[in-house]
Amino acid sequence: MTATAPTPAAVPRHLAVIMDGNGRWAERRRRPRIIGHRAGARAVNVCIDFCLERGIRALTLFAFSSENWGRPQEEVGALMKLFLNALDREVEELDRRGVRVRFIGERERFSAGIRERMRAAETQTLANTRLDLVIAASYGGRQDITDAARALAADVAAGKLRAEDIDEAAVASRMALADLPPPDLFIRTGGDHRISNFLLWQLAYTELWFTELLWPELDAATLQQAMDDFAGRERRFGLTSAQVADALPEKTHA
Ligand code: FPP
């Protein structure tokens, strides 16, 4: 391989997605925003199907940010109802298809009913291995880092860890998704080019891909476009192109 050759075609092991544009999709149709969220729930299935078909092993979806609680009460309430219904409706099928479901974020902020469904979905699907589906709900990247810092401080205070031994691995092991490879590819729909307090730590070397398409419009062709773009990128992880070319293929995609 020459120094300028792209890295070999690769399927991301872990895909992270900001599903943006539900509200605008509905507003363009002069419908209430919740209709857009309902259409967005259908697009979630498109994305899960795609991951299962292409052998993507982990999918993290940003369903509700810590900041989304500040939306009009009517929209938050309708979204909660939608989450409840989706959990009731989809878990059997996800389980049947080998999907392991988990939730990250401030679970205690949700109602007892939603928390119970989250726990039940995680328990039912725990042994599955085909796809890790992570739903980030009331999640914030800064909060995730803050929680890790608090856990480190507690371990230092308890004498389990010395402050001078705190390194990146020690932080990483206390963050959400510590057991998964970091996302290889990040996709955001809806036209905005920002991370919006999603997986701040975990996205350090993730390839970013943006589309103007609104989330409810998502289809397999768009996801394939992102895959093709990803496959053509050279991931250097802070090294030079020549060093990457000399590295083992699996290393270049670590
Ligand atoms: C952002 O669009 C989307 C959300 C805040 C909610 C995402 C929820 C879903 C896709 C529905 C179901 C999800 C699961 C996991 C069952 P926006 O409202 O910010 O859109 P806008 O930028 O056009 O206003």
mmCIF file of C-alpha atoms and ligand atoms in Angstrom:
data_model
loop_
_atom_site.group_PDB
_atom_site.id
_atom_site.type_symbol
_atom_site.label_atom_id
_atom_site.label_comp_id
_atom_site.label_asym_id
_atom_site.label_seq_id
_atom_site.Cartn_x
_atom_site.Cartn_y
_atom_site.Cartn_z
ATOM 1 C CA MET A 1 0.000 0.000 0.000
ATOM 2 C CA THR A 2 1.385 3.463 -0.853
ATOM 3 C CA ALA A 3 1.304 6.382 1.526
ATOM 4 C CA THR A 4 -1.544 8.001 -0.407
ATOM 5 C CA ALA A 5 -3.716 4.908 -0.767
ATOM 6 C CA PRO A 6 -6.955 5.015 1.180
ATOM 7 C CA THR A 7 -7.375 2.547 4.018
ATOM 8 C CA PRO A 8 -9.129 -0.633 2.896
ATOM 9 C CA ALA A 9 -12.902 -0.601 2.625
ATOM 10 C CA ALA A 10 -14.231 -1.066 6.107
ATOM 11 C CA VAL A 11 -17.530 -1.511 7.814
ATOM 12 C CA PRO A 12 -17.746 0.526 11.002
ATOM 13 C CA ARG A 13 -17.948 -1.641 14.082
ATOM 14 C CA HIS A 14 -19.824 1.040 15.976
ATOM 15 C CA LEU A 15 -22.117 3.672 14.509
ATOM 16 C CA ALA A 16 -23.289 6.684 16.546
ATOM 17 C CA VAL A 17 -26.237 8.737 15.327
ATOM 18 C CA ILE A 18 -27.870 12.074 16.111
ATOM 19 C CA MET A 19 -31.394 11.732 14.775
ATOM 20 C CA ASP A 20 -32.180 15.371 14.039
ATOM 21 C CA GLY A 21 -34.961 16.971 12.033
ATOM 22 C CA ASN A 22 -38.152 15.327 13.284
ATOM 23 C CA GLY A 23 -39.708 18.658 14.245
ATOM 24 C CA ARG A 24 -38.912 20.351 10.927
ATOM 25 C CA TRP A 25 -40.189 17.326 8.999
ATOM 26 C CA ALA A 26 -43.563 17.726 10.707
ATOM 27 C CA GLU A 27 -43.612 21.532 10.483
ATOM 28 C CA ARG A 28 -43.014 21.359 6.726
ATOM 29 C CA ARG A 29 -46.174 19.261 6.524
ATOM 30 C CA ARG A 30 -48.019 21.657 8.864
ATOM 31 C CA ARG A 31 -48.398 18.871 11.390
ATOM 32 C CA PRO A 32 -47.635 18.862 15.123
ATOM 33 C CA ARG A 33 -44.008 18.114 15.983
ATOM 34 C CA ILE A 34 -44.911 14.812 17.635
ATOM 35 C CA ILE A 35 -45.966 13.479 14.219
ATOM 36 C CA GLY A 36 -42.346 14.027 13.190
ATOM 37 C CA HIS A 37 -41.119 12.090 16.219
ATOM 38 C CA ARG A 38 -43.480 9.234 15.315
ATOM 39 C CA ALA A 39 -42.065 9.186 11.806
ATOM 40 C CA GLY A 40 -38.629 9.331 13.434
ATOM 41 C CA ALA A 41 -39.388 6.140 15.352
ATOM 42 C CA ARG A 42 -39.967 4.389 12.002
ATOM 43 C CA ALA A 43 -36.589 5.635 10.766
ATOM 44 C CA VAL A 44 -34.996 4.063 13.849
ATOM 45 C CA ASN A 45 -36.114 0.690 12.477
ATOM 46 C CA VAL A 46 -34.570 1.503 9.079
ATOM 47 C CA CYS A 47 -31.275 2.175 10.838
ATOM 48 C CA ILE A 48 -31.411 -0.984 12.970
ATOM 49 C CA ASP A 49 -32.255 -3.117 9.903
ATOM 50 C CA PHE A 50 -29.299 -1.613 8.062
ATOM 51 C CA CYS A 51 -26.887 -2.387 10.907
ATOM 52 C CA LEU A 52 -28.116 -5.979 11.135
ATOM 53 C CA GLU A 53 -27.808 -6.478 7.378
ATOM 54 C CA ARG A 54 -24.326 -4.971 7.128
ATOM 55 C CA GLY A 55 -22.811 -6.596 10.195
ATOM 56 C CA ILE A 56 -22.375 -3.355 12.149
ATOM 57 C CA ARG A 57 -21.999 -4.595 15.730
ATOM 58 C CA ALA A 58 -22.976 -1.548 17.778
ATOM 59 C CA LEU A 59 -25.402 1.313 17.210
ATOM 60 C CA THR A 60 -25.763 4.241 19.608
ATOM 61 C CA LEU A 61 -28.748 6.523 19.048
ATOM 62 C CA PHE A 62 -29.180 9.935 20.677
ATOM 63 C CA ALA A 63 -32.888 9.756 21.522
ATOM 64 C CA PHE A 64 -33.169 12.487 24.149
ATOM 65 C CA SER A 65 -30.524 14.855 25.475
ATOM 66 C CA SER A 66 -30.242 16.208 29.013
ATOM 67 C CA GLU A 67 -31.213 19.561 27.484
ATOM 68 C CA ASN A 68 -34.358 18.208 25.750
ATOM 69 C CA TRP A 69 -36.209 18.273 29.108
ATOM 70 C CA GLY A 70 -36.428 22.031 28.545
ATOM 71 C CA ARG A 71 -38.724 21.649 25.502
ATOM 72 C CA PRO A 72 -42.424 22.540 25.821
ATOM 73 C CA GLN A 73 -44.087 20.208 28.319
ATOM 74 C CA GLU A 74 -46.509 18.974 25.675
ATOM 75 C CA GLU A 75 -43.671 17.793 23.409
ATOM 76 C CA VAL A 76 -41.740 16.155 26.271
ATOM 77 C CA GLY A 77 -44.897 14.347 27.438
ATOM 78 C CA ALA A 78 -45.680 13.124 23.927
ATOM 79 C CA LEU A 79 -42.091 11.934 23.469
ATOM 80 C CA MET A 80 -42.258 9.989 26.734
ATOM 81 C CA LYS A 81 -45.446 8.303 25.549
ATOM 82 C CA LEU A 82 -43.738 7.480 22.271
ATOM 83 C CA PHE A 83 -40.748 5.929 24.104
ATOM 84 C CA LEU A 84 -43.115 3.825 26.237
ATOM 85 C CA ASN A 85 -45.042 2.593 23.215
ATOM 86 C CA ALA A 86 -41.863 1.882 21.257
ATOM 87 C CA LEU A 87 -40.455 -0.136 24.157
ATOM 88 C CA ASP A 88 -43.691 -2.121 24.453
ATOM 89 C CA ARG A 89 -43.913 -2.688 20.715
ATOM 90 C CA GLU A 90 -40.338 -3.355 19.623
ATOM 91 C CA VAL A 91 -38.541 -5.303 22.331
ATOM 92 C CA GLU A 92 -39.855 -8.771 21.398
ATOM 93 C CA GLU A 93 -38.779 -8.312 17.795
ATOM 94 C CA LEU A 94 -35.375 -6.872 18.755
ATOM 95 C CA ASP A 95 -34.824 -9.836 21.034
ATOM 96 C CA ARG A 96 -35.831 -12.281 18.304
ATOM 97 C CA ARG A 97 -33.303 -10.663 15.975
ATOM 98 C CA GLY A 98 -30.415 -10.949 18.417
ATOM 99 C CA VAL A 99 -30.231 -7.295 19.483
ATOM 100 C CA ARG A 100 -28.971 -6.451 22.968
ATOM 101 C CA VAL A 101 -30.599 -3.239 24.184
ATOM 102 C CA ARG A 102 -29.216 -0.858 26.783
ATOM 103 C CA PHE A 103 -29.803 2.714 27.898
ATOM 104 C CA ILE A 104 -27.290 5.354 28.918
ATOM 105 C CA GLY A 105 -28.079 8.666 30.586
ATOM 106 C CA GLU A 106 -29.855 9.935 33.689
ATOM 107 C CA ARG A 107 -32.384 7.161 34.035
ATOM 108 C CA GLU A 108 -33.694 8.497 37.345
ATOM 109 C CA ARG A 109 -35.290 11.448 35.536
ATOM 110 C CA PHE A 110 -37.750 9.175 33.703
ATOM 111 C CA SER A 111 -41.043 7.960 35.157
ATOM 112 C CA ALA A 112 -41.175 4.669 37.049
ATOM 113 C CA GLY A 113 -43.075 3.118 34.113
ATOM 114 C CA ILE A 114 -40.379 3.998 31.588
ATOM 115 C CA ARG A 115 -37.567 2.955 33.945
ATOM 116 C CA GLU A 116 -39.261 -0.410 34.442
ATOM 117 C CA ARG A 117 -39.584 -0.934 30.661
ATOM 118 C CA MET A 118 -35.938 0.040 30.175
ATOM 119 C CA ARG A 119 -34.836 -2.468 32.809
ATOM 120 C CA ALA A 120 -37.087 -5.183 31.345
ATOM 121 C CA ALA A 121 -35.752 -4.574 27.811
ATOM 122 C CA GLU A 122 -32.157 -4.787 29.045
ATOM 123 C CA THR A 123 -32.825 -7.968 31.027
ATOM 124 C CA GLN A 124 -34.719 -9.694 28.234
ATOM 125 C CA THR A 125 -32.059 -8.992 25.598
ATOM 126 C CA LEU A 126 -28.935 -9.332 27.769
ATOM 127 C CA ALA A 127 -27.636 -12.540 26.196
ATOM 128 C CA ASN A 128 -27.934 -11.328 22.585
ATOM 129 C CA THR A 129 -24.753 -10.777 20.584
ATOM 130 C CA ARG A 130 -25.658 -9.728 17.030
ATOM 131 C CA LEU A 131 -26.031 -5.996 17.624
ATOM 132 C CA ASP A 132 -25.535 -3.788 20.687
ATOM 133 C CA LEU A 133 -28.252 -1.143 20.511
ATOM 134 C CA VAL A 134 -27.556 1.741 22.874
ATOM 135 C CA ILE A 135 -30.266 4.334 23.435
ATOM 136 C CA ALA A 136 -28.874 7.560 24.872
ATOM 137 C CA ALA A 137 -31.788 9.016 26.838
ATOM 138 C CA SER A 138 -31.415 12.086 29.050
ATOM 139 C CA TYR A 139 -27.766 11.746 28.120
ATOM 140 C CA GLY A 140 -25.135 14.472 27.986
ATOM 141 C CA GLY A 141 -21.463 14.026 27.132
ATOM 142 C CA ARG A 142 -20.330 16.542 29.759
ATOM 143 C CA GLN A 143 -22.415 14.729 32.376
ATOM 144 C CA ASP A 144 -20.794 11.439 31.324
ATOM 145 C CA ILE A 145 -17.308 12.935 31.840
ATOM 146 C CA THR A 146 -18.433 14.505 35.146
ATOM 147 C CA ASP A 147 -19.745 11.133 36.368
ATOM 148 C CA ALA A 148 -16.416 9.497 35.480
ATOM 149 C CA ALA A 149 -14.545 12.245 37.375
ATOM 150 C CA ARG A 150 -16.768 11.696 40.406
ATOM 151 C CA ALA A 151 -16.183 7.931 40.285
ATOM 152 C CA LEU A 152 -12.407 8.504 40.102
ATOM 153 C CA ALA A 153 -12.536 10.915 43.045
ATOM 154 C CA ALA A 154 -14.539 8.377 45.063
ATOM 155 C CA ASP A 155 -11.984 5.654 44.338
ATOM 156 C CA VAL A 156 -9.123 7.964 45.348
ATOM 157 C CA ALA A 157 -10.967 8.945 48.548
ATOM 158 C CA ALA A 158 -11.555 5.256 49.338
ATOM 159 C CA GLY A 159 -7.852 4.485 48.856
ATOM 160 C CA LYS A 160 -8.535 2.216 45.845
ATOM 161 C CA LEU A 161 -6.667 4.451 43.397
ATOM 162 C CA ARG A 162 -3.785 6.919 43.631
ATOM 163 C CA ALA A 163 -4.352 10.306 41.963
ATOM 164 C CA GLU A 164 -1.031 9.964 40.121
ATOM 165 C CA ASP A 165 -2.221 6.672 38.592
ATOM 166 C CA ILE A 166 -5.189 8.296 36.855
ATOM 167 C CA ASP A 167 -4.609 7.913 33.119
ATOM 168 C CA GLU A 168 -6.806 7.831 30.006
ATOM 169 C CA ALA A 169 -7.609 4.158 30.526
ATOM 170 C CA ALA A 170 -8.777 4.891 34.074
ATOM 171 C CA VAL A 171 -11.099 7.617 32.819
ATOM 172 C CA ALA A 172 -12.317 5.582 29.832
ATOM 173 C CA SER A 173 -13.211 2.617 32.025
ATOM 174 C CA ARG A 174 -15.581 4.837 34.036
ATOM 175 C CA MET A 175 -17.379 6.348 31.028
ATOM 176 C CA ALA A 176 -20.578 5.081 29.414
ATOM 177 C CA LEU A 177 -19.905 2.448 26.702
ATOM 178 C CA ALA A 178 -16.557 1.484 28.282
ATOM 179 C CA ASP A 179 -17.073 -2.087 27.056
ATOM 180 C CA LEU A 180 -17.668 -1.140 23.394
ATOM 181 C CA PRO A 181 -15.149 0.024 20.798
ATOM 182 C CA PRO A 182 -15.452 3.792 20.321
ATOM 183 C CA PRO A 183 -17.742 4.791 17.442
ATOM 184 C CA ASP A 184 -15.975 4.531 14.069
ATOM 185 C CA LEU A 185 -18.597 6.610 12.318
ATOM 186 C CA PHE A 186 -20.906 9.378 13.522
ATOM 187 C CA ILE A 187 -23.915 10.395 11.444
ATOM 188 C CA ARG A 188 -26.060 13.471 12.017
ATOM 189 C CA THR A 189 -29.137 14.178 9.962
ATOM 190 C CA GLY A 190 -30.935 17.523 9.791
ATOM 191 C CA GLY A 191 -28.209 19.746 8.342
ATOM 192 C CA ASP A 192 -26.482 20.993 11.508
ATOM 193 C CA HIS A 193 -22.760 20.362 11.823
ATOM 194 C CA ARG A 194 -22.226 19.887 15.521
ATOM 195 C CA ILE A 195 -21.897 17.231 18.207
ATOM 196 C CA SER A 196 -24.482 18.775 20.601
ATOM 197 C CA ASN A 197 -23.047 17.287 23.802
ATOM 198 C CA PHE A 198 -23.293 13.713 22.489
ATOM 199 C CA LEU A 199 -20.432 11.257 23.204
ATOM 200 C CA LEU A 200 -17.732 13.908 23.741
ATOM 201 C CA TRP A 201 -15.045 11.576 25.071
ATOM 202 C CA GLN A 202 -15.884 8.583 22.869
ATOM 203 C CA LEU A 203 -15.950 10.550 19.574
ATOM 204 C CA ALA A 204 -12.320 11.722 19.815
ATOM 205 C CA TYR A 205 -11.218 9.880 16.627
ATOM 206 C CA THR A 206 -14.595 9.102 15.099
ATOM 207 C CA GLU A 207 -15.218 9.958 11.441
ATOM 208 C CA LEU A 208 -18.019 12.528 11.189
ATOM 209 C CA TRP A 209 -20.673 12.496 8.448
ATOM 210 C CA PHE A 210 -23.504 14.987 8.032
ATOM 211 C CA THR A 211 -26.537 15.101 5.783
ATOM 212 C CA GLU A 212 -29.203 17.709 5.092
ATOM 213 C CA LEU A 213 -31.810 14.946 5.068
ATOM 214 C CA LEU A 214 -34.243 15.064 7.979
ATOM 215 C CA TRP A 215 -34.291 11.997 10.248
ATOM 216 C CA PRO A 216 -37.744 10.702 9.186
ATOM 217 C CA GLU A 217 -36.486 10.705 5.579
ATOM 218 C CA LEU A 218 -33.654 8.285 6.370
ATOM 219 C CA ASP A 219 -33.321 5.338 4.018
ATOM 220 C CA ALA A 220 -30.819 2.564 3.336
ATOM 221 C CA ALA A 221 -29.380 4.452 0.341
ATOM 222 C CA THR A 222 -28.388 7.385 2.557
ATOM 223 C CA LEU A 223 -26.814 5.090 5.117
ATOM 224 C CA GLN A 224 -24.950 3.363 2.285
ATOM 225 C CA GLN A 225 -23.644 6.757 1.140
ATOM 226 C CA ALA A 226 -22.219 7.303 4.614
ATOM 227 C CA MET A 227 -20.664 3.807 4.569
ATOM 228 C CA ASP A 228 -19.053 4.445 1.186
ATOM 229 C CA ASP A 229 -17.653 7.758 2.355
ATOM 230 C CA PHE A 230 -16.339 6.111 5.530
ATOM 231 C CA ALA A 231 -14.688 3.306 3.563
ATOM 232 C CA GLY A 232 -12.743 5.861 1.521
ATOM 233 C CA ARG A 233 -11.377 7.797 4.472
ATOM 234 C CA GLU A 234 -7.880 7.442 5.822
ATOM 235 C CA ARG A 235 -7.966 7.223 9.609
ATOM 236 C CA ARG A 236 -4.642 8.350 11.015
ATOM 237 C CA PHE A 237 -5.260 8.570 14.762
ATOM 238 C CA GLY A 238 -2.684 11.340 15.023
ATOM 239 C CA LEU A 239 -0.040 9.415 13.027
ATOM 240 C CA THR A 240 1.319 10.198 9.561
ATOM 241 C CA SER A 241 -0.113 8.764 6.386
ATOM 242 C CA ALA A 242 3.069 6.675 5.869
ATOM 243 C CA GLN A 243 2.866 5.209 9.353
ATOM 244 C CA VAL A 244 -0.762 4.283 8.822
ATOM 245 C CA ALA A 245 0.080 2.633 5.497
ATOM 246 C CA ASP A 246 2.721 0.494 7.246
ATOM 247 C CA ALA A 247 0.388 -0.543 10.040
ATOM 248 C CA LEU A 248 -1.654 -3.723 9.933
ATOM 249 C CA PRO A 249 -5.088 -3.150 8.334
ATOM 250 C CA GLU A 250 -6.861 -4.080 11.549
ATOM 251 C CA LYS A 251 -4.726 -1.559 13.426
ATOM 252 C CA THR A 252 -5.649 1.263 11.068
ATOM 253 C CA HIS A 253 -9.276 0.655 11.954
ATOM 254 C CA ALA A 254 -8.805 0.357 15.676
HETATM 255 C C1 FPP B 1 -34.458 15.566 17.249
HETATM 256 O O1 FPP B 1 -35.285 16.174 16.296
HETATM 257 C C2 FPP B 1 -35.088 14.352 17.766
HETATM 258 C C3 FPP B 1 -35.468 14.137 19.058
HETATM 259 C C4 FPP B 1 -35.266 15.105 20.143
HETATM 260 C C5 FPP B 1 -36.164 12.894 19.462
HETATM 261 C C6 FPP B 1 -35.707 11.647 18.798
HETATM 262 C C7 FPP B 1 -36.738 10.625 18.931
HETATM 263 C C8 FPP B 1 -37.070 9.727 17.992
HETATM 264 C C9 FPP B 1 -36.343 9.538 16.737
HETATM 265 C C10 FPP B 1 -38.256 8.883 18.231
HETATM 266 C C11 FPP B 1 -38.148 7.556 18.809
HETATM 267 C C12 FPP B 1 -36.842 7.065 19.267
HETATM 268 C C13 FPP B 1 -36.670 5.865 19.843
HETATM 269 C C14 FPP B 1 -35.300 5.436 20.230
HETATM 270 C C15 FPP B 1 -37.799 4.946 20.069
HETATM 271 P P1 FPP B 1 -35.822 17.644 16.578
HETATM 272 O O2 FPP B 1 -37.124 17.546 17.287
HETATM 273 O O3 FPP B 1 -34.771 18.423 17.327
HETATM 274 O O4 FPP B 1 -36.016 18.197 15.138
HETATM 275 P P2 FPP B 1 -35.857 19.719 14.667
HETATM 276 O O5 FPP B 1 -34.390 20.053 14.767
HETATM 277 O O6 FPP B 1 -36.337 19.680 13.260
HETATM 278 O O7 FPP B 1 -36.724 20.547 15.568
#
